[in-house]
Coordinates of C-alpha atoms in Angstrom, one line a residue:
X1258 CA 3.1 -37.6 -28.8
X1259 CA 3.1 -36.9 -25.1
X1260 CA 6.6 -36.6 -25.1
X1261 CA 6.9 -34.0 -27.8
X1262 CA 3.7 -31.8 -26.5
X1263 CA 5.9 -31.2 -22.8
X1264 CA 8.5 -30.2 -24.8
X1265 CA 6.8 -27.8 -26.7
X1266 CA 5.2 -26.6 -23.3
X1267 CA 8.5 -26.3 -21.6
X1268 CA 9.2 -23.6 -24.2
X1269 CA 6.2 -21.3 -23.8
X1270 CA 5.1 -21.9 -20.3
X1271 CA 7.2 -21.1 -17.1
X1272 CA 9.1 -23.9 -15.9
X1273 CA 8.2 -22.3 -12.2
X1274 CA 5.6 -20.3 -10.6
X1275 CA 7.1 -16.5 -10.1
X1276 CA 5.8 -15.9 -6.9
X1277 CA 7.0 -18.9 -4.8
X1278 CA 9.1 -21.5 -7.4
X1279 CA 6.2 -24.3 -7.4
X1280 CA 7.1 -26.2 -10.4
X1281 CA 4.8 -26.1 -13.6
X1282 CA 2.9 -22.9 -13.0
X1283 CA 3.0 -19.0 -14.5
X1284 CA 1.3 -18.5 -10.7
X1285 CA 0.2 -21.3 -8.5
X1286 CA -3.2 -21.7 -6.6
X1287 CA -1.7 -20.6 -3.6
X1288 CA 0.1 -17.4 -4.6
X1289 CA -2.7 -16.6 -6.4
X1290 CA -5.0 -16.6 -3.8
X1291 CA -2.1 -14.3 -1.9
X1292 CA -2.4 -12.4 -4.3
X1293 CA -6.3 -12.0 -5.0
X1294 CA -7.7 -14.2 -2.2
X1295 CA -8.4 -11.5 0.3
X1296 CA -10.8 -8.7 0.5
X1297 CA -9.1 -5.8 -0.4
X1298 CA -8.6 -2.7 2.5
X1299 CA -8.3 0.9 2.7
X1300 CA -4.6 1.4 3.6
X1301 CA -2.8 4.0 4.8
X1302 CA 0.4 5.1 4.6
X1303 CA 2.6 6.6 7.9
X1304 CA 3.2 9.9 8.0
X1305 CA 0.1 10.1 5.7
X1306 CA 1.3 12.8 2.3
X1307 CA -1.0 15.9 2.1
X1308 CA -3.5 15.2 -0.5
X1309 CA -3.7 11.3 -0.5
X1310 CA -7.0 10.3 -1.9
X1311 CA -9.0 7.1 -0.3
X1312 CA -6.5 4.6 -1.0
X1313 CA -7.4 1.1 -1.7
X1314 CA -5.0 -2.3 -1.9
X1315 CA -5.9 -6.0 -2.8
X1316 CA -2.5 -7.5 -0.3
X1317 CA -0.1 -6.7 1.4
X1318 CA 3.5 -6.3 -0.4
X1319 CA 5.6 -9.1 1.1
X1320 CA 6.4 -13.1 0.1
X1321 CA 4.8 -14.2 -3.0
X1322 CA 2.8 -11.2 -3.7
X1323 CA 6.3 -8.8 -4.0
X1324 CA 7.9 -11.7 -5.6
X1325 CA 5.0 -11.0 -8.6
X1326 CA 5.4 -7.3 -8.3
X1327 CA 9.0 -7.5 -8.9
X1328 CA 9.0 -10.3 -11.7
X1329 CA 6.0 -8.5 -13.5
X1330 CA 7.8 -4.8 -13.5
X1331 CA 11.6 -6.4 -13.3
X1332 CA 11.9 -9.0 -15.1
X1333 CA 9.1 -9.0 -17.8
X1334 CA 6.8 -11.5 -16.4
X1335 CA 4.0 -10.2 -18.6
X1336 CA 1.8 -13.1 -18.4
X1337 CA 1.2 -11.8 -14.5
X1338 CA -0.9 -8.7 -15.8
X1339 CA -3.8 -10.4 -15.9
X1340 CA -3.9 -11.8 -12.5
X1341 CA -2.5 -8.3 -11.0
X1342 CA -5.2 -6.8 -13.0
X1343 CA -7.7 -8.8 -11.4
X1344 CA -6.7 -8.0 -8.2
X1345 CA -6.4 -4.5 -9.2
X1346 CA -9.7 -4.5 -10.5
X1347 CA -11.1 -6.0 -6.8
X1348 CA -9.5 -2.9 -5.2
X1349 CA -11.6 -0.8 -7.5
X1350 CA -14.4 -1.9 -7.2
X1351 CA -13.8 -1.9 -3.4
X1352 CA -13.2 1.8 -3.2
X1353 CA -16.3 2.4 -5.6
X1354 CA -18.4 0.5 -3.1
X1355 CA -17.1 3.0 0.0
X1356 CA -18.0 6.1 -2.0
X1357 CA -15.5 9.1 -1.3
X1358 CA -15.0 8.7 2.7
X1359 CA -14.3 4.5 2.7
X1360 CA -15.0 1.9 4.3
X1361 CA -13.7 1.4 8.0
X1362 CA -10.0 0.2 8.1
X1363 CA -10.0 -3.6 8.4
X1364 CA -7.2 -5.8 8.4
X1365 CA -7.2 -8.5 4.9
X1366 CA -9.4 -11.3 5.3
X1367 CA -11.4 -13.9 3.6
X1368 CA -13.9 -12.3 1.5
X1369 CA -17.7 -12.8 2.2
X1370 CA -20.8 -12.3 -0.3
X1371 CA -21.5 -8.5 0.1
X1372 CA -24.4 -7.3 2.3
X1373 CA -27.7 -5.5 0.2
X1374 CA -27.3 -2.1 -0.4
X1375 CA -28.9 0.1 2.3
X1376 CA -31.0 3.0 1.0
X1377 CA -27.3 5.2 1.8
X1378 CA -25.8 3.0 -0.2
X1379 CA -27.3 3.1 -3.2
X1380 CA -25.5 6.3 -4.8
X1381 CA -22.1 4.7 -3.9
X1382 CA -23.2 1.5 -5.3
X1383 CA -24.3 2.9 -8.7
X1384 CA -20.5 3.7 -9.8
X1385 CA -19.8 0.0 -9.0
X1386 CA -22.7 -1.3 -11.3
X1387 CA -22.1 1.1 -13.8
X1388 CA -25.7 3.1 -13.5
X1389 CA -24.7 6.1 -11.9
X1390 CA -27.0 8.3 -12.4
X1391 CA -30.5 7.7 -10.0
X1392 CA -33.5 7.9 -12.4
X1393 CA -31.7 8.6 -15.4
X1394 CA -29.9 5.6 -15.7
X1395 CA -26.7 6.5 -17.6
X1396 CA -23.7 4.4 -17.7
X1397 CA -21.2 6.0 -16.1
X1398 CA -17.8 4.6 -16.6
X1399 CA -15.0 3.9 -13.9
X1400 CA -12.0 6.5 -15.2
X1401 CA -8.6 4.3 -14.4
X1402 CA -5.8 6.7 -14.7
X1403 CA -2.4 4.8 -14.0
X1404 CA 0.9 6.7 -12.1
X1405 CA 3.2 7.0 -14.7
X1406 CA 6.9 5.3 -14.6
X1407 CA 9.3 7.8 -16.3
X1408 CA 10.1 7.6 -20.4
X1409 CA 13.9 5.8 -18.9
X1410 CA 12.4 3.3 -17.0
X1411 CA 9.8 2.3 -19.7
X1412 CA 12.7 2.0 -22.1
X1413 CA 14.9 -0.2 -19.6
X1414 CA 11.8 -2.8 -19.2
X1415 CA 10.4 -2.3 -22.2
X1416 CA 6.9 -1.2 -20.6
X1417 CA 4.4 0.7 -18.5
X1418 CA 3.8 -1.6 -15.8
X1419 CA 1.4 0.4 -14.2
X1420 CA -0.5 1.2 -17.6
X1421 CA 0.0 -3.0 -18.5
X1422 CA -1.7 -3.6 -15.5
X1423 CA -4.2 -1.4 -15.6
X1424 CA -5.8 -2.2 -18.9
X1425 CA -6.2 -5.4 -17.5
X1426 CA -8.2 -4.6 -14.5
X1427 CA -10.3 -2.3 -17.0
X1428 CA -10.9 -5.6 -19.1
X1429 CA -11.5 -7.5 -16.0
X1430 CA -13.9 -4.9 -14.8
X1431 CA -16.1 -5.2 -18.2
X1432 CA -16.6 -8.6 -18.4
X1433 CA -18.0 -8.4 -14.5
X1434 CA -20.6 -5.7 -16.9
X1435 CA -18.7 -2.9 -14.8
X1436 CA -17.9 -0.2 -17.5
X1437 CA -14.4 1.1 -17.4
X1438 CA -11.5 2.4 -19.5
X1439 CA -7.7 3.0 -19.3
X1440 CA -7.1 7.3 -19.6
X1441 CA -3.1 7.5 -19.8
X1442 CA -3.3 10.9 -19.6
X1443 CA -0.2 11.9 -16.8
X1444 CA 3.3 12.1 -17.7
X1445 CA 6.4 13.3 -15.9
X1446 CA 7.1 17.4 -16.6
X1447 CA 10.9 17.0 -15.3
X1448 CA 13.3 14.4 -13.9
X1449 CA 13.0 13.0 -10.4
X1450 CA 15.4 11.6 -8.6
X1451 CA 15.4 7.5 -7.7
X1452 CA 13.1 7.1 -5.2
X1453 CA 15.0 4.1 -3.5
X1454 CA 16.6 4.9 -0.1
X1455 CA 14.2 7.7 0.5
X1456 CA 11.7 8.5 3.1
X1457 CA 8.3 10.4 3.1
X1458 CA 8.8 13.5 3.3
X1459 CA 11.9 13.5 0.6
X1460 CA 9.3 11.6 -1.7
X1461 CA 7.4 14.5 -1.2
X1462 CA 10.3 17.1 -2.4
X1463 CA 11.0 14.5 -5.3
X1464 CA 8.2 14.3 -6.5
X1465 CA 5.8 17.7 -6.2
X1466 CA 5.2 19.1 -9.4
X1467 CA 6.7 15.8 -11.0
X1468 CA 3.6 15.1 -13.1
X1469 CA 1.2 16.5 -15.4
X1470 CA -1.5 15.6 -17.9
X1471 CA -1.1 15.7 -21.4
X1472 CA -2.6 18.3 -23.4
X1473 CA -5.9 16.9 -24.3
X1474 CA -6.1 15.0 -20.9
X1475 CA -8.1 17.7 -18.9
X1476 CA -11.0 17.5 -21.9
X1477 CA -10.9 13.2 -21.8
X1478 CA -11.0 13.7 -17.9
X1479 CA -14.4 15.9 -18.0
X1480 CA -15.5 13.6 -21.3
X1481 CA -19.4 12.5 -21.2
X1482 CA -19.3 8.8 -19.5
X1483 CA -16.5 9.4 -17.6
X1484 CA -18.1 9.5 -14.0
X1485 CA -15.2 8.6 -11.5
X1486 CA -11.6 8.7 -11.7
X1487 CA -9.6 6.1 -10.1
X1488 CA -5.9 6.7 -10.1
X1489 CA -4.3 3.4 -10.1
X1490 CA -0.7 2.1 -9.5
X1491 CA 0.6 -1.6 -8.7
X1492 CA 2.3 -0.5 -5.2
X1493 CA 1.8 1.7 -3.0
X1494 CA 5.1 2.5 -0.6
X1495 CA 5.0 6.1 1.1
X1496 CA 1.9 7.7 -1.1
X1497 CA 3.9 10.5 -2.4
X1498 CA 2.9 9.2 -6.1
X1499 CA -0.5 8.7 -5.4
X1500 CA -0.8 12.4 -3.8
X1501 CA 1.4 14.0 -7.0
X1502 CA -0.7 12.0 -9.6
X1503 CA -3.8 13.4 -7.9
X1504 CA -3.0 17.2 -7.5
X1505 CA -2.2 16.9 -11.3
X1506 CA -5.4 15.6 -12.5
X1507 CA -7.0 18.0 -10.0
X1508 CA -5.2 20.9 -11.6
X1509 CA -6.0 19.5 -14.9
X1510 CA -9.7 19.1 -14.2
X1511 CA -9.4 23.2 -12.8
X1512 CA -7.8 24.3 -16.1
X1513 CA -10.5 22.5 -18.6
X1514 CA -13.2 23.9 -16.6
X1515 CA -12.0 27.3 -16.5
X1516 CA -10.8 27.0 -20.6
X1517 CA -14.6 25.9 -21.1
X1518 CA -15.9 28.6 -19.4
X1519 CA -13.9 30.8 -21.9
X1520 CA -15.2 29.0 -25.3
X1521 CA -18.4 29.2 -23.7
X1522 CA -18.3 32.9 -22.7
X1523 CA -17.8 31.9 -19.3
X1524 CA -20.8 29.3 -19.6
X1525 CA -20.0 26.2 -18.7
X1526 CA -22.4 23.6 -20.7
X1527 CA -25.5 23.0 -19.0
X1528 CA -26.4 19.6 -18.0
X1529 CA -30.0 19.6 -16.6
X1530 CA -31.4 16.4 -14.7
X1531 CA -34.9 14.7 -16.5
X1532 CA -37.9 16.7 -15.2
X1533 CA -35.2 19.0 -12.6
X1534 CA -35.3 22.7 -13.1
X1535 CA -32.2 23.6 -11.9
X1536 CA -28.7 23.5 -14.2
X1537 CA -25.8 20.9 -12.9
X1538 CA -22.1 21.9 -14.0
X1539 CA -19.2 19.9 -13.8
X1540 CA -17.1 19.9 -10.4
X1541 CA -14.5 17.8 -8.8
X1542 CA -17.5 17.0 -6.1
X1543 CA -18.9 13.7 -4.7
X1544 CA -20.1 12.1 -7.6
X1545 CA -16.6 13.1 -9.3
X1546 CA -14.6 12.2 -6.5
X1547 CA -10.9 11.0 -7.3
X1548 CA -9.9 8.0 -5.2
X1549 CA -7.2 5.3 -5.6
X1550 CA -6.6 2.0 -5.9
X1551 CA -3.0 -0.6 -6.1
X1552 CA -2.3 -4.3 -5.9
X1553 CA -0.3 -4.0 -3.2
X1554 CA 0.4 -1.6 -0.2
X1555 CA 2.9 -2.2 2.9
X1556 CA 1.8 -4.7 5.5
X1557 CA 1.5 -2.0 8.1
X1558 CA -0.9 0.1 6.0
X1559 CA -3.2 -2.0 6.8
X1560 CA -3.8 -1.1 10.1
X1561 CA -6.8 -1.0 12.0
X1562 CA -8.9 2.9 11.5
X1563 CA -6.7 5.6 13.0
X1564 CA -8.4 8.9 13.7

């Protein structure tokens, strides 16, 4: 009986972890904790792209933690999404907790219980807990928008790695009673070039203007519930995909506000706080503030604060 329940394991599980060859393992304890041992940083890139958002990563890309990249997106290692997404979902939550300037720069390190909430705190702290809102009280889901790979790459692997992976921090978020959902509302408007072999600033030229969001994208982005938009990929390399993705959900944002102002006789709904006098409208502001958030991001971008 022994003997015939290996076999039958052999065939469904790995015969070797994908991030470092350990026998018997989809992911070992020890690439695991690579991979989603560490508190994740604010990274930047160098040159920094015009337009990066707050950028947030859970490692640093080298070892075992590119050897799961590459087998998740490569090679069709789908049973890693759920430990990318968890570490994913860490670097969310992470940025949440900054708010829209971020935490100090701090090179990875063993996380430690968080400190309470100081009174400035609070507001940041809200998005992370899912009551955003003050005295109000409303849920206010986490918005996980993931970079798009192009229609010939998702064909040639047979999926969205980004997307894969970022359904699974969203899932991973929920069950820690964080509300959050998946909008795969960006696509690419034209061709771009491979991006492998090039530097910054011909990322850049690649890639501006590269994306948009679908038709009814701008309307899910301003939906009720959706209070912070976190665009989300599983590496970081220059930032020119994080800036793009970002300029077109901004733009997106810009046109459904101005196309409600229209069906509304240049109204824009009113949404007036409990017991407040004066009328909120929708904006790309603080409390709507786009950041980012990947699994992994060069070991240099995770450099001490440079100012």
């Amino acid at each position: 009986m022994r003997g015939w329940w290996q076999d039958l394991t052999d065939l469904v599980l790995p015969a070797e972890c994908e991030g470092c060859g350990r026998p018997r393992a989809l992911l070992c304890a020890a690439c695991r904790a690579a991979l989603c041992g560490s508190a994740p940083c604010r990274v930047r890139p160098v040159p920094e792209p015009p337009g990066l958002p707050v950028v947030h990563a859970a490692a640093p890309y080298a070892d075992s933690v590119r050897a799961v990249l590459l087998a998740h997106k490569e090679r069709g290692a789908l049973g890693l999404a759920g430990p990318l997404g968890t570490a994913l979902a860490e670097a969310v939550r992470a940025g949440a907790r900054g708010g829209a300037a971020g935490p100090p720069l701090e090179p990875p390190g063993p996380r430690e219980p968080p400190e309470p909430p100081r009174r400035s705190d609070t507001a940041a702290q809200s998005w992370v807990d899912g009551t955003h809102g003050g005295a109000q009280g409303r849920s206010a889901p986490l918005a996980l928008v993931p970079v798009p790979s192009s229609r010939a790459s998702v064909r040639a692997r047979g999926q969205d790695p980004a997307r894969r992976i970022a359904l699974a921090a969203a899932g991973e978020l929920r069950r820690a009673g964080i509300p959050a959902r998946v909008l795969a509302v960006l696509r690419q408007r034209r061709a771009v070039a491979d991006q492998a072999g090039l530097d910054s600033r011909q990322r850049q030229a690649n890639l501006a203007g590269a994306l948009e969001v679908t038709a009814e994208g701008g309307r899910l982005l301003l939906a009720a519930g959706v209070g912070r938009i976190v665009v989300v990929d599983d590496l970081m390399t220059t930032g020119a995909s994080l800036a793009e993705a970002v300029r077109a959900v901004h733009d997106a944002h810009r046109d459904a506000i101005h196309d409600l102002h229209k069906e509304k006789n240049t109204r824009v709904e009113a949404v007036r706080g409990r017991g407040a006098d004066t009328v909120r409208r929708p904006s790309m502001g603080r409390q709507n503030a786009i950041t980012a958030a990947v699994v992994a991001a060069p070991p240099d971008s995770f450099g001490i604060n440079r100012n």
